[in-house]
Short mmCIF file of C-alpha atoms in Angstrom, two decimals:
data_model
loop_
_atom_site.label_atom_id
_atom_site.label_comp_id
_atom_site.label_asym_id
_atom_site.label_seq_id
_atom_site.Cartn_x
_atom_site.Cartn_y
_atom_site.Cartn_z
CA UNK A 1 8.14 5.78 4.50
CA UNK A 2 8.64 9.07 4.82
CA UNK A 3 12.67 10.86 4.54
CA UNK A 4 13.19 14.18 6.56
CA UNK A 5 12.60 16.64 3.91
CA UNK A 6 15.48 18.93 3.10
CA UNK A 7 16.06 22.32 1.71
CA UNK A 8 16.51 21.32 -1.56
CA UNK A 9 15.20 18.37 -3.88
CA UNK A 10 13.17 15.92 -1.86
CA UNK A 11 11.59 12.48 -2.50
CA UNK A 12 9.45 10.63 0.34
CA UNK A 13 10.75 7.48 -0.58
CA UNK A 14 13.09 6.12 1.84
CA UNK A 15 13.31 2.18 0.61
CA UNK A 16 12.78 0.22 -2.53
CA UNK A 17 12.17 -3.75 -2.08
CA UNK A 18 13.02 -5.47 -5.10
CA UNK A 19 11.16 -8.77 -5.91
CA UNK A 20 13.83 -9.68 -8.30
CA UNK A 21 15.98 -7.96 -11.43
CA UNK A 22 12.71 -7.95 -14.67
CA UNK A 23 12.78 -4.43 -16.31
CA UNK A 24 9.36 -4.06 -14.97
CA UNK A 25 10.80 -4.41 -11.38
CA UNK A 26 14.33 -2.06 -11.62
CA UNK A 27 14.04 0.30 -14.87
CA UNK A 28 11.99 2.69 -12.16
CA UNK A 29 15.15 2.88 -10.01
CA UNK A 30 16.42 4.50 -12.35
CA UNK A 31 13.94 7.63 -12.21
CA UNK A 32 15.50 7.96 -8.24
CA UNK A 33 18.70 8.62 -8.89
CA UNK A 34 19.17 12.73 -8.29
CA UNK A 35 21.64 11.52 -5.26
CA UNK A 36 18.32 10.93 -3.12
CA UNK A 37 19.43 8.72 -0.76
CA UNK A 38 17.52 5.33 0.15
CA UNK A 39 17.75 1.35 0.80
CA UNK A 40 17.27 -0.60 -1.95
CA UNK A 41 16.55 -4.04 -0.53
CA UNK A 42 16.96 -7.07 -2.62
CA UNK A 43 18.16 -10.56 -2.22
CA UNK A 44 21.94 -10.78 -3.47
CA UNK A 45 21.67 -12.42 -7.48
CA UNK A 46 18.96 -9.67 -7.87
CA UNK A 47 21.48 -7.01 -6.91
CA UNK A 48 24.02 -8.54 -8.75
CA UNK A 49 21.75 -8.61 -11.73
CA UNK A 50 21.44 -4.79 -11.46
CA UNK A 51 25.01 -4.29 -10.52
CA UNK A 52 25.55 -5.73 -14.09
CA UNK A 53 24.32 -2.96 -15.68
CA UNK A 54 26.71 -0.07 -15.54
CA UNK A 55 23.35 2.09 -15.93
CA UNK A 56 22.29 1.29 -12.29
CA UNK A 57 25.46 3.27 -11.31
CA UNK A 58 23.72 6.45 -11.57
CA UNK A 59 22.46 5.24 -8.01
CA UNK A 60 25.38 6.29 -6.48
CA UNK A 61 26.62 3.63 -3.78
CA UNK A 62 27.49 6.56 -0.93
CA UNK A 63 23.65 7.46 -1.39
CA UNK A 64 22.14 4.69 -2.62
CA UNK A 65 22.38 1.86 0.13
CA UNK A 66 22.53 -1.88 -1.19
CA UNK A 67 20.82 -3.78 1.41
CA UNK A 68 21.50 -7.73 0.89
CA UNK A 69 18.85 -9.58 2.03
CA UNK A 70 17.94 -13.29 2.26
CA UNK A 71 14.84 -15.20 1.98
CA UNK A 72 13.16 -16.18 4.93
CA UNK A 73 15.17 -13.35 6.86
CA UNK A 74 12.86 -10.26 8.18
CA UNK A 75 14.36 -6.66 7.71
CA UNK A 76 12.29 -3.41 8.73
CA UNK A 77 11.74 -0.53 6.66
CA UNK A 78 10.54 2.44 7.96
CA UNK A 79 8.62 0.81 10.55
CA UNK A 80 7.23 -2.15 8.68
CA UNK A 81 8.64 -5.47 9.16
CA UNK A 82 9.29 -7.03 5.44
CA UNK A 83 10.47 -10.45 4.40
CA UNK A 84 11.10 -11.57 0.90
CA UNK A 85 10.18 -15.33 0.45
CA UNK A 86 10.88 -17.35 -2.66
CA UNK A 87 8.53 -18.28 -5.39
CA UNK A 88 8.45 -20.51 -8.34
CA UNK A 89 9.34 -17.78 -11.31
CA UNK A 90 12.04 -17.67 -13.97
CA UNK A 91 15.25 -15.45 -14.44
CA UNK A 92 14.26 -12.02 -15.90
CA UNK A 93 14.29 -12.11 -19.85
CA UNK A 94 17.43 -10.68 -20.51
CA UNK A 95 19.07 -13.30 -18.91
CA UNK A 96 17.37 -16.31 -20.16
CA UNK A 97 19.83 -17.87 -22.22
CA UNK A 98 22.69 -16.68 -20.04
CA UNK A 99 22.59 -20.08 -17.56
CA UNK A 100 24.51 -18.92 -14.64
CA UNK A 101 22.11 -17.06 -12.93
CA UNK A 102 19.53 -18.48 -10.33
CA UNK A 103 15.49 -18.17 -10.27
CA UNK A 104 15.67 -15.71 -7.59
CA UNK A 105 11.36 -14.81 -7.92
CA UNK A 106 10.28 -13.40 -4.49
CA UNK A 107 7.35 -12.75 -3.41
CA UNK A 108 7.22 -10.02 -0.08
CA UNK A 109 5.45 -10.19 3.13
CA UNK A 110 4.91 -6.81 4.73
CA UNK A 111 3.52 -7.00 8.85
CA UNK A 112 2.82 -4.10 11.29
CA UNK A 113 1.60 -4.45 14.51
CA UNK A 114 -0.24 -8.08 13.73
CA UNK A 115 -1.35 -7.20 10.01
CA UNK A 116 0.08 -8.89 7.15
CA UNK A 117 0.04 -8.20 3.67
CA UNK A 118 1.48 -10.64 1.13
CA UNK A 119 2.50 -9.20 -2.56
CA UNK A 120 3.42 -11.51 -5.22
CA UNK A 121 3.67 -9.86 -8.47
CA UNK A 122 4.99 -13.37 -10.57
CA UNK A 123 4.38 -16.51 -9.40
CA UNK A 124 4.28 -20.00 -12.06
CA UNK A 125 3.21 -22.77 -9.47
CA UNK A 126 1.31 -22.65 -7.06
CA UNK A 127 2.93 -24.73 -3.39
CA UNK A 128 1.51 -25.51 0.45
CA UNK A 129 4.39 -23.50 1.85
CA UNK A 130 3.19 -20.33 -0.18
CA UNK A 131 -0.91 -21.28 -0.20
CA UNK A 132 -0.50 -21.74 3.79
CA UNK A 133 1.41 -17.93 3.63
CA UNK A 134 -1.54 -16.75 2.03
CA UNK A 135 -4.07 -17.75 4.36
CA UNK A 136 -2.66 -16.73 7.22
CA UNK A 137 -2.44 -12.68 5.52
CA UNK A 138 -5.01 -9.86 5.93
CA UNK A 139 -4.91 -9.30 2.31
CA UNK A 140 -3.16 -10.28 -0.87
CA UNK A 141 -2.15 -9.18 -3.52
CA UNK A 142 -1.14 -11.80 -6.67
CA UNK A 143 -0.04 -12.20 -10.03
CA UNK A 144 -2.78 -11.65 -12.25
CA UNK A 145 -1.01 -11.77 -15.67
CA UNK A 146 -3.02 -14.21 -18.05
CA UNK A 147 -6.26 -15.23 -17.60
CA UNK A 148 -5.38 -18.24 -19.78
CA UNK A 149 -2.05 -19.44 -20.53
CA UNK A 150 -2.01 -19.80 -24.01
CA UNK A 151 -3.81 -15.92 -24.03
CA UNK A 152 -1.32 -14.11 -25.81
CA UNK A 153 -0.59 -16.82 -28.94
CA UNK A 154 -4.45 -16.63 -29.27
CA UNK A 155 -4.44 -13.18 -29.51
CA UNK A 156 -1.20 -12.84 -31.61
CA UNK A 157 0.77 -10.56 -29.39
CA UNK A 158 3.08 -13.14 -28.40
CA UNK A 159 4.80 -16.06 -28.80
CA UNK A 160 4.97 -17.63 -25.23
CA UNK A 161 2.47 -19.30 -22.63
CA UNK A 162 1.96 -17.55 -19.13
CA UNK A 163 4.10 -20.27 -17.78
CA UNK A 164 6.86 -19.80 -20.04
CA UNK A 165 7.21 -16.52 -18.88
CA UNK A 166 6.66 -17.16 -15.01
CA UNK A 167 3.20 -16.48 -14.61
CA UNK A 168 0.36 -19.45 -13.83
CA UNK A 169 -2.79 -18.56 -15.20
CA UNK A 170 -5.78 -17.58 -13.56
CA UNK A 171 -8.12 -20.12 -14.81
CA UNK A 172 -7.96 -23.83 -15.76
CA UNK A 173 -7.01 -26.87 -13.53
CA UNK A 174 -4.07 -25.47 -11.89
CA UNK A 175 -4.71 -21.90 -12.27
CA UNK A 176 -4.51 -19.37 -10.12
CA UNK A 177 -8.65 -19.51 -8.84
CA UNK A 178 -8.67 -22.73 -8.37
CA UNK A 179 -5.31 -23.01 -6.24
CA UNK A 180 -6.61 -20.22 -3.88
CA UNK A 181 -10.43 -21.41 -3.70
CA UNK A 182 -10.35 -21.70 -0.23
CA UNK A 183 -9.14 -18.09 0.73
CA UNK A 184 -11.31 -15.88 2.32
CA UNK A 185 -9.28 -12.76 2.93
CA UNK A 186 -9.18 -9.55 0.98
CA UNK A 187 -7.83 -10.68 -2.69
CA UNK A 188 -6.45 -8.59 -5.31
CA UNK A 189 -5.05 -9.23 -8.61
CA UNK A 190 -2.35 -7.48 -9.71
CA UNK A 191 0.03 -7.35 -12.67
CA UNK A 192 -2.83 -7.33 -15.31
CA UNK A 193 -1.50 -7.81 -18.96
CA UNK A 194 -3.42 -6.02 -21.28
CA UNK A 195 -4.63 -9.09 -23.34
CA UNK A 196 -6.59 -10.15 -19.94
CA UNK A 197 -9.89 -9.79 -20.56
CA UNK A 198 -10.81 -9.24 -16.73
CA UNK A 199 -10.01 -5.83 -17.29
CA UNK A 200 -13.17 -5.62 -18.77
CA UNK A 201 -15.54 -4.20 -16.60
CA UNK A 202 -18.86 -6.60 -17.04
CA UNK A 203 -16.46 -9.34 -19.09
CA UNK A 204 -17.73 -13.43 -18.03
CA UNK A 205 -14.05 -13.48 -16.65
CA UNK A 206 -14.69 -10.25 -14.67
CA UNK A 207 -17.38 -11.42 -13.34
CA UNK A 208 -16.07 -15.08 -12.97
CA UNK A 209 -13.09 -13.59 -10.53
CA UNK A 210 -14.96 -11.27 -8.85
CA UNK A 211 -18.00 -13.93 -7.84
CA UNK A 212 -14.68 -15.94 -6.55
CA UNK A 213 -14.19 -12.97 -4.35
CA UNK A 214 -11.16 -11.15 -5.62
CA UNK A 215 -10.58 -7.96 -6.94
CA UNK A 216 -8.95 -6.18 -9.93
CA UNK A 217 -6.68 -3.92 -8.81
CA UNK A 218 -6.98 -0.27 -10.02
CA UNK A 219 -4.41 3.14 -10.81
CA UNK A 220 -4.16 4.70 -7.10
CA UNK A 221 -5.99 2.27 -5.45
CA UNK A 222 -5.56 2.65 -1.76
CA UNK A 223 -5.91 -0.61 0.75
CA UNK A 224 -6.87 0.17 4.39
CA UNK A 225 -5.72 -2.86 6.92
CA UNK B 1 7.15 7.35 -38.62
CA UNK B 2 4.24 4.99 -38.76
CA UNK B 3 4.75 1.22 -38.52
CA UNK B 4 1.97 -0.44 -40.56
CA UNK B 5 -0.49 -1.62 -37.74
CA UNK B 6 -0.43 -5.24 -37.26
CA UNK B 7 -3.51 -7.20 -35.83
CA UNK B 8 -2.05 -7.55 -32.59
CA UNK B 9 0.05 -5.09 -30.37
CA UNK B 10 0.82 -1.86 -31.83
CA UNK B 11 3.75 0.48 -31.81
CA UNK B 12 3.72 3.69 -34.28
CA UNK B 13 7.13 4.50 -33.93
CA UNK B 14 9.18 2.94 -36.28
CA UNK B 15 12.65 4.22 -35.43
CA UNK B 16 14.66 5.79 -32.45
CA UNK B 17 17.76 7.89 -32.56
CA UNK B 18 20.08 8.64 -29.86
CA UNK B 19 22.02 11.51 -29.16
CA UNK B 20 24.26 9.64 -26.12
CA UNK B 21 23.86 6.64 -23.87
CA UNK B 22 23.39 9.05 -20.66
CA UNK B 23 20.17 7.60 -18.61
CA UNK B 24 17.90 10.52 -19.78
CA UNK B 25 18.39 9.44 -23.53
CA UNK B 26 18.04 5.53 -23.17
CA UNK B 27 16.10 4.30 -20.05
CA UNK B 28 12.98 5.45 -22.37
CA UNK B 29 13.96 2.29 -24.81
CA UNK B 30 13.05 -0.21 -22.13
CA UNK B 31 9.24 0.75 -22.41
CA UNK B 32 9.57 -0.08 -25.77
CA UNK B 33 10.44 -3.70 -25.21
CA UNK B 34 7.81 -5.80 -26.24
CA UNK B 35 9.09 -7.31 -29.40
CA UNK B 36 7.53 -4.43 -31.66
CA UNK B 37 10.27 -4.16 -34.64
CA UNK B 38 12.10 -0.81 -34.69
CA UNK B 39 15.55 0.65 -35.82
CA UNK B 40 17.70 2.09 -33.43
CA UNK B 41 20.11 4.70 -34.81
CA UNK B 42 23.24 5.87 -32.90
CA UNK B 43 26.75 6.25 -33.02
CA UNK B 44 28.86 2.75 -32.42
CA UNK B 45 30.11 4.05 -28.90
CA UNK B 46 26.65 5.08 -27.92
CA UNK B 47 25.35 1.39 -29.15
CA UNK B 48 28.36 0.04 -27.45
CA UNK B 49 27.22 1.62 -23.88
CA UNK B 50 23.75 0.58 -24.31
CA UNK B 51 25.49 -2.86 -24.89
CA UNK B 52 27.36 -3.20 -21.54
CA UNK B 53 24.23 -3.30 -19.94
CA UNK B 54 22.58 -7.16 -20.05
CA UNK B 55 18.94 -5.14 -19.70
CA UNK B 56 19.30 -3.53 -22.80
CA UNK B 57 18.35 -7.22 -24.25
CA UNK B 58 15.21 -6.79 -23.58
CA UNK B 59 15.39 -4.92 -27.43
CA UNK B 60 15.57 -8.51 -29.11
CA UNK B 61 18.43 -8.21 -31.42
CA UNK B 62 16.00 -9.64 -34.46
CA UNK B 63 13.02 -7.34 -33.77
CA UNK B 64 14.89 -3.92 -33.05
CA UNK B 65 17.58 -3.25 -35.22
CA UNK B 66 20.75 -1.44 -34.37
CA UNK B 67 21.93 0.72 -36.88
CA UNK B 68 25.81 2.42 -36.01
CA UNK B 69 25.67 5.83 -38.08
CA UNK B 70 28.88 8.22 -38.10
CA UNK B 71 28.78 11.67 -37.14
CA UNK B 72 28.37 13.57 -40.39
CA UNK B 73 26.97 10.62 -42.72
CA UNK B 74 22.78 10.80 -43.21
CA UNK B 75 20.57 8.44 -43.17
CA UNK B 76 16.66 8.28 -43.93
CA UNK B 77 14.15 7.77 -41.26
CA UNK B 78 10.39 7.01 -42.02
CA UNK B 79 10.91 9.56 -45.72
CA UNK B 80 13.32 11.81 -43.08
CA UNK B 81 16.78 12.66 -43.37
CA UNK B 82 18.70 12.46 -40.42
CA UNK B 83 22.12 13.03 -39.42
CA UNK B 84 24.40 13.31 -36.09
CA UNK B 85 27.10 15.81 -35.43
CA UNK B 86 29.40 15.72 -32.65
CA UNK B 87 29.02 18.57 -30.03
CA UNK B 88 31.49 19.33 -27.04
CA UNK B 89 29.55 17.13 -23.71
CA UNK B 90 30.87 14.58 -21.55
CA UNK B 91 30.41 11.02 -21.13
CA UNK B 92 27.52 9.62 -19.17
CA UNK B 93 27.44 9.95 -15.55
CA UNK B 94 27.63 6.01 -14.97
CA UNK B 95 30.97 5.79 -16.66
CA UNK B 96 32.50 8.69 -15.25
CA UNK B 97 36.28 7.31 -14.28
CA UNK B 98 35.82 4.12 -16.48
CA UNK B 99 38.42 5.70 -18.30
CA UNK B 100 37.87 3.81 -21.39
CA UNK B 101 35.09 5.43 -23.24
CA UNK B 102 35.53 8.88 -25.83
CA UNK B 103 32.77 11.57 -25.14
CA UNK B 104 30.40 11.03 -27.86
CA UNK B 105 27.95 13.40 -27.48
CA UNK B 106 25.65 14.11 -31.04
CA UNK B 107 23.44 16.61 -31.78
CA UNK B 108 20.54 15.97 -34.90
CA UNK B 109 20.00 17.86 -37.62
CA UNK B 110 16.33 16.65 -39.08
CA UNK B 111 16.25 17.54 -42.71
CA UNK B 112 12.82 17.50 -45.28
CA UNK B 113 11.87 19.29 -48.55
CA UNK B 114 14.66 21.94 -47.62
CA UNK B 115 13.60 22.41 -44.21
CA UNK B 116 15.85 21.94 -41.33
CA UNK B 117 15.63 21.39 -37.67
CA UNK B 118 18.84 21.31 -35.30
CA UNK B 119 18.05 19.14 -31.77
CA UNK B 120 21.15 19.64 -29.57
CA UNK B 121 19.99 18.40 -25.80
CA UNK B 122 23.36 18.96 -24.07
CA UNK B 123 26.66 20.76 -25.19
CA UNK B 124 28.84 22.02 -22.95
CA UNK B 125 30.68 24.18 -25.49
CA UNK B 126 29.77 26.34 -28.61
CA UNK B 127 31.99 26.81 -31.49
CA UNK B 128 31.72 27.98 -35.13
CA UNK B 129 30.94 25.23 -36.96
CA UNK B 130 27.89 24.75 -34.83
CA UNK B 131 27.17 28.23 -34.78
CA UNK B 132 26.52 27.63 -38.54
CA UNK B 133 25.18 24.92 -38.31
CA UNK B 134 22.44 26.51 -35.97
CA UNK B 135 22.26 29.52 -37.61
CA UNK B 136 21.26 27.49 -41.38
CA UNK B 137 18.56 25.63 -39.63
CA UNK B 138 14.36 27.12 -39.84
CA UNK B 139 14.44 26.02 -35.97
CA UNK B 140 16.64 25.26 -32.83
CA UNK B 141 16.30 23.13 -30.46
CA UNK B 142 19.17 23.72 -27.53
CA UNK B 143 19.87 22.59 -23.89
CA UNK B 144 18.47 25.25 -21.42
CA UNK B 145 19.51 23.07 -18.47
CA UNK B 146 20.76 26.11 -16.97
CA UNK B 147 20.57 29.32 -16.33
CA UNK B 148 23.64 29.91 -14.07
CA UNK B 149 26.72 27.47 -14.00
CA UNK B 150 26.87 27.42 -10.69
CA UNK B 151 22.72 27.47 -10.04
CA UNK B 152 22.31 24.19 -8.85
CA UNK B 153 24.83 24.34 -6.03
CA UNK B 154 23.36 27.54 -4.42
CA UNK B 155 20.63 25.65 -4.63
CA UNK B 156 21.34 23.18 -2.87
CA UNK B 157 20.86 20.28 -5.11
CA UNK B 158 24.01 19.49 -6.88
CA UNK B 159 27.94 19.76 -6.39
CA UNK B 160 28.81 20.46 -9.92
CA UNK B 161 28.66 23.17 -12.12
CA UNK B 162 26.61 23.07 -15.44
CA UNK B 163 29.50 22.55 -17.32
CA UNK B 164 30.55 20.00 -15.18
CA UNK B 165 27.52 18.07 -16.04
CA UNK B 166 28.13 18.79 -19.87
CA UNK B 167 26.04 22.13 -19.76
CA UNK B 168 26.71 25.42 -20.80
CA UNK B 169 24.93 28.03 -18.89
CA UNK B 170 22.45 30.05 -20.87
CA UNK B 171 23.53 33.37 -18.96
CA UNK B 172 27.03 35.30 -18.72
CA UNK B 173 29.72 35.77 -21.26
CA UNK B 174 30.54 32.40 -23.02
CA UNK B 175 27.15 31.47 -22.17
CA UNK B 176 24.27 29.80 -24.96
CA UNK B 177 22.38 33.56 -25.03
CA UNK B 178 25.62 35.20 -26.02
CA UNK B 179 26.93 32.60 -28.18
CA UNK B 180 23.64 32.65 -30.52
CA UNK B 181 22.93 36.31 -30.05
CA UNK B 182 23.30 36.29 -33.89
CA UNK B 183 20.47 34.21 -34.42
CA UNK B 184 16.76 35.07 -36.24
CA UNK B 185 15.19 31.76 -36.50
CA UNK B 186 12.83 29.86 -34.20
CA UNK B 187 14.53 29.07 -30.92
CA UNK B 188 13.38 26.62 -28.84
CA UNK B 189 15.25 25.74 -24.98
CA UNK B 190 14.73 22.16 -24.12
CA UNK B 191 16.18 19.97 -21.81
CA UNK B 192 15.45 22.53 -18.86
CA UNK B 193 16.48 21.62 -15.17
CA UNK B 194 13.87 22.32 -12.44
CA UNK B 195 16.20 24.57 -10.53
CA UNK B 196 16.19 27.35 -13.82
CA UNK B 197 13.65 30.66 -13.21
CA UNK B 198 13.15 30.72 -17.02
CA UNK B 199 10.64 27.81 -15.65
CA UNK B 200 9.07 30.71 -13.94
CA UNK B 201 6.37 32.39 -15.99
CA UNK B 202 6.72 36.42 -15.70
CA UNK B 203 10.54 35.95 -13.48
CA UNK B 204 12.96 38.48 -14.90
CA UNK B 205 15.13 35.01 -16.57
CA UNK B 206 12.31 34.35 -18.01
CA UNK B 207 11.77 37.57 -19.21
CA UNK B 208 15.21 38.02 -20.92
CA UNK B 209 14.95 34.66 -23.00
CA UNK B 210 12.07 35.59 -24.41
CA UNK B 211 13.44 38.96 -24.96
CA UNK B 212 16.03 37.58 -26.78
CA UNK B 213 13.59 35.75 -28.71
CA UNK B 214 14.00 32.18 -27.25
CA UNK B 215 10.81 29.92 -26.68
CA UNK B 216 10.66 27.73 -23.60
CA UNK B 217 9.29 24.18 -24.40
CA UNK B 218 6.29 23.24 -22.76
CA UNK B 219 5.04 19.71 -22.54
CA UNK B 220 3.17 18.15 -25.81
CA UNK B 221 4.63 21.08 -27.94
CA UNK B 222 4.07 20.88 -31.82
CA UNK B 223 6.47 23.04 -33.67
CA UNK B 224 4.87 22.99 -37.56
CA UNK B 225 7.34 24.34 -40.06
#
C-alpha cells in the first residue's frame, strides 16, 4: 500500500476501507488530512455519515478520493482485492436516535493471489451466509468486544449490553465461541474492550478462548498468510 | 483538575477549554467520549462548530456539559481562573468559504494566587492590547508554527503562507520575535510545524530563539511557576 514518495511530506498510506461511520472507525481520518492524497473506500450511508460532519472536510475532495462502494461488489486496492459484506450491527452512536439512517455494519474480505482474510471488527448475530464466509478464509479476524454481554453493567462502566451496542458476546449460548466452534483456521479476536477479562494473560477466559483455538490480538502484531 | 475517582472507568480531567473549533483543537474530544462527566468551555461560535458536526454527540449532552463563555468574562476551572480573549486568526480550515461563520479565534489567560499564564496557539496578528496582555503574564505560551511565512511552500508542503493559515511568522519585521522583543518573562513557542529549523537542535533558527530568550516546547514539558 505503498504511495510514490515525494519531495516533501509523505505518508505510505494509499487507501482507507471504512467498515462503517463509529468514531472508532473515522475520527483517525482525520489525522490524514495534510492534502495527502488517498481512496477512502466506504459503502455510500457511511460516506454520507462522514460527509455530515463539516470536520471531515479537512480531507479535501481534489485529494482525498471518495470511493462509493457496495456490498457484495469487489474493488482492488493497491493490489489486494477487497469486498465489504454486510453484517448484523447498529448505526454508530451518534446517530441512534436520528431514524433515517440505515445499519450499514460491514465486515471486509481482503484476497491476494488465493488467500483470504476476513476482518469483522462489530458483528451482533451471528448468520450461515457470514459463518460459511468464515470458513472458507485463511484467517480471521472478529469482534472480540465483551466476553459477556451484560460485562459492562456488572462492572459499572456502562449502562448497555454487548448487543445493545452491536457486539455478540463471546461466551454463552449464542456467543461468539460457540457460533464459530467448528472453525479451524487461524482466529483472532479483535476489538478487545477493556472490561474483557481475556486480556488477562492466565485469566479462565484466556485460557477458555485460547484452548478453543483463537487468539488475542496484540499492539503491532504482524499476520503472515 | 481531578474528577473524584468513581469505582468504575476513570477520567481525571474534569474540564476542557477550547481556543477554536479548527481540527487540531477538537478531534482530541472524541477520545474522551465514554460518558465520563466533564465541562466543556468555549466561546458560543466555537460550541456552535463543534455542533454542526452529528459526531460531536458522542459528548452526551447530560454527561459533558457545554459551557458558552465570552471573550473577556472568567470563569473558574477545578480552583482555576480562566478566561478567553480574542486574538487576530482565521476560521477553521473546514469552513473556509462557508461564508457564514465570524473568526473566533481565543487565546487563555490561566490565572492563580496572582500568577498568570497566557496560552495563545495561533494568531496571525499582534497588537497592543495583547502585547500587554503578554507582557503582564509570569509565562507565554505562543504559536511558533513558523519560522518563515512563506517556509512551507519552498518546502514543498503547502500553498499558503503562514498567515494564510492564521500564523504569524516568528522571523522578519512584523514577525512574533520582533513584536515581543520587549519581553523578560518565560517564553515558551508551541504549536510548532515540522517544516520550522528551530525544531533543529544547534541550527542557526534555533539558535536565535533561544538567543532571544524563547524556549522551544518539548513533549511532556512541566512549566512550575
Amino acid at each position: 500500500m505503498l504511495w510514490p514518495q515525494s519531495d516533501g511530506r509523505h505518508s505510505p498510506i494509499s487507501a482507507a476501507v471504512l467498515t462503517g461511520a463509529e468514531v472508532d472507525q473515522t475520527a483517525g481520518l482525520l489525522t490524514l488530512r495534510e492534502r495527502q492524497p488517498f481512496d477512502l473506500f466506504a459503502t455510500a450511508p457511511t460516506l454520507a455519515l462522514l460527509g455530515a460532519n463539516p470536520m471531515f472536510g479537512v480531507l479535501a475532495r481534489d485529494v482525498v478520493r471518495r470511493q462509493a462502494v457496495e456490498f457484495g461488489e469487489s474493488f482492488t486496492v493497491a493490489g489486494v482485492e477487497v469486498e465489504l459484506f454486510r453484517v448484523s450491527g447498529k448505526v454508530p452512536l451518534y446517530r441512534e436516535g436520528a431514524g433515517d439512517l440505515a445499519d450499514d455494519t460491514a465486515g471486509v474480505e481482503v484476497r491476494r493471489d488465493g488467500v483470504r482474510l476476513v476482518f469483522i471488527p462489530g458483528i451482533a448475530a451471528m448468520n450461515d451466509d457470514i459463518r460459511e464466509r468464515l470458513a472458507r478464509a485463511d484467517a480471521v479476524m472478529i469482534d472480540g468486544t465483551l466476553f459477556t454481554d451484560d460485562e459492562m453493567i456488572r462492572a459499572g462502566t456502562g449502562e448497555k449490553t454487548g448487543r445493545r451496542m452491536g457486539h455478540m458476546p463471546l461466551d454463552g449460548e449464542d456467543g461468539t465461541l460457540e457460533a464459530l466452534a467448528g472453525l479451524s483456521n487461524r482466529r483472532v479476536l479483535i476489538h478487545i474492550n477493556n472490561t474483557n477479562p481475556i486480556l488477562v494473560d492466565g485469566s479462565p477466559e484466556r485460557v477458555r478462548v485460547e484452548q478453543a483455538g483463537w487468539e488475542v490480538a496484540e499492539d503491532g502484531q504482524e499476520i503472515v498468510l
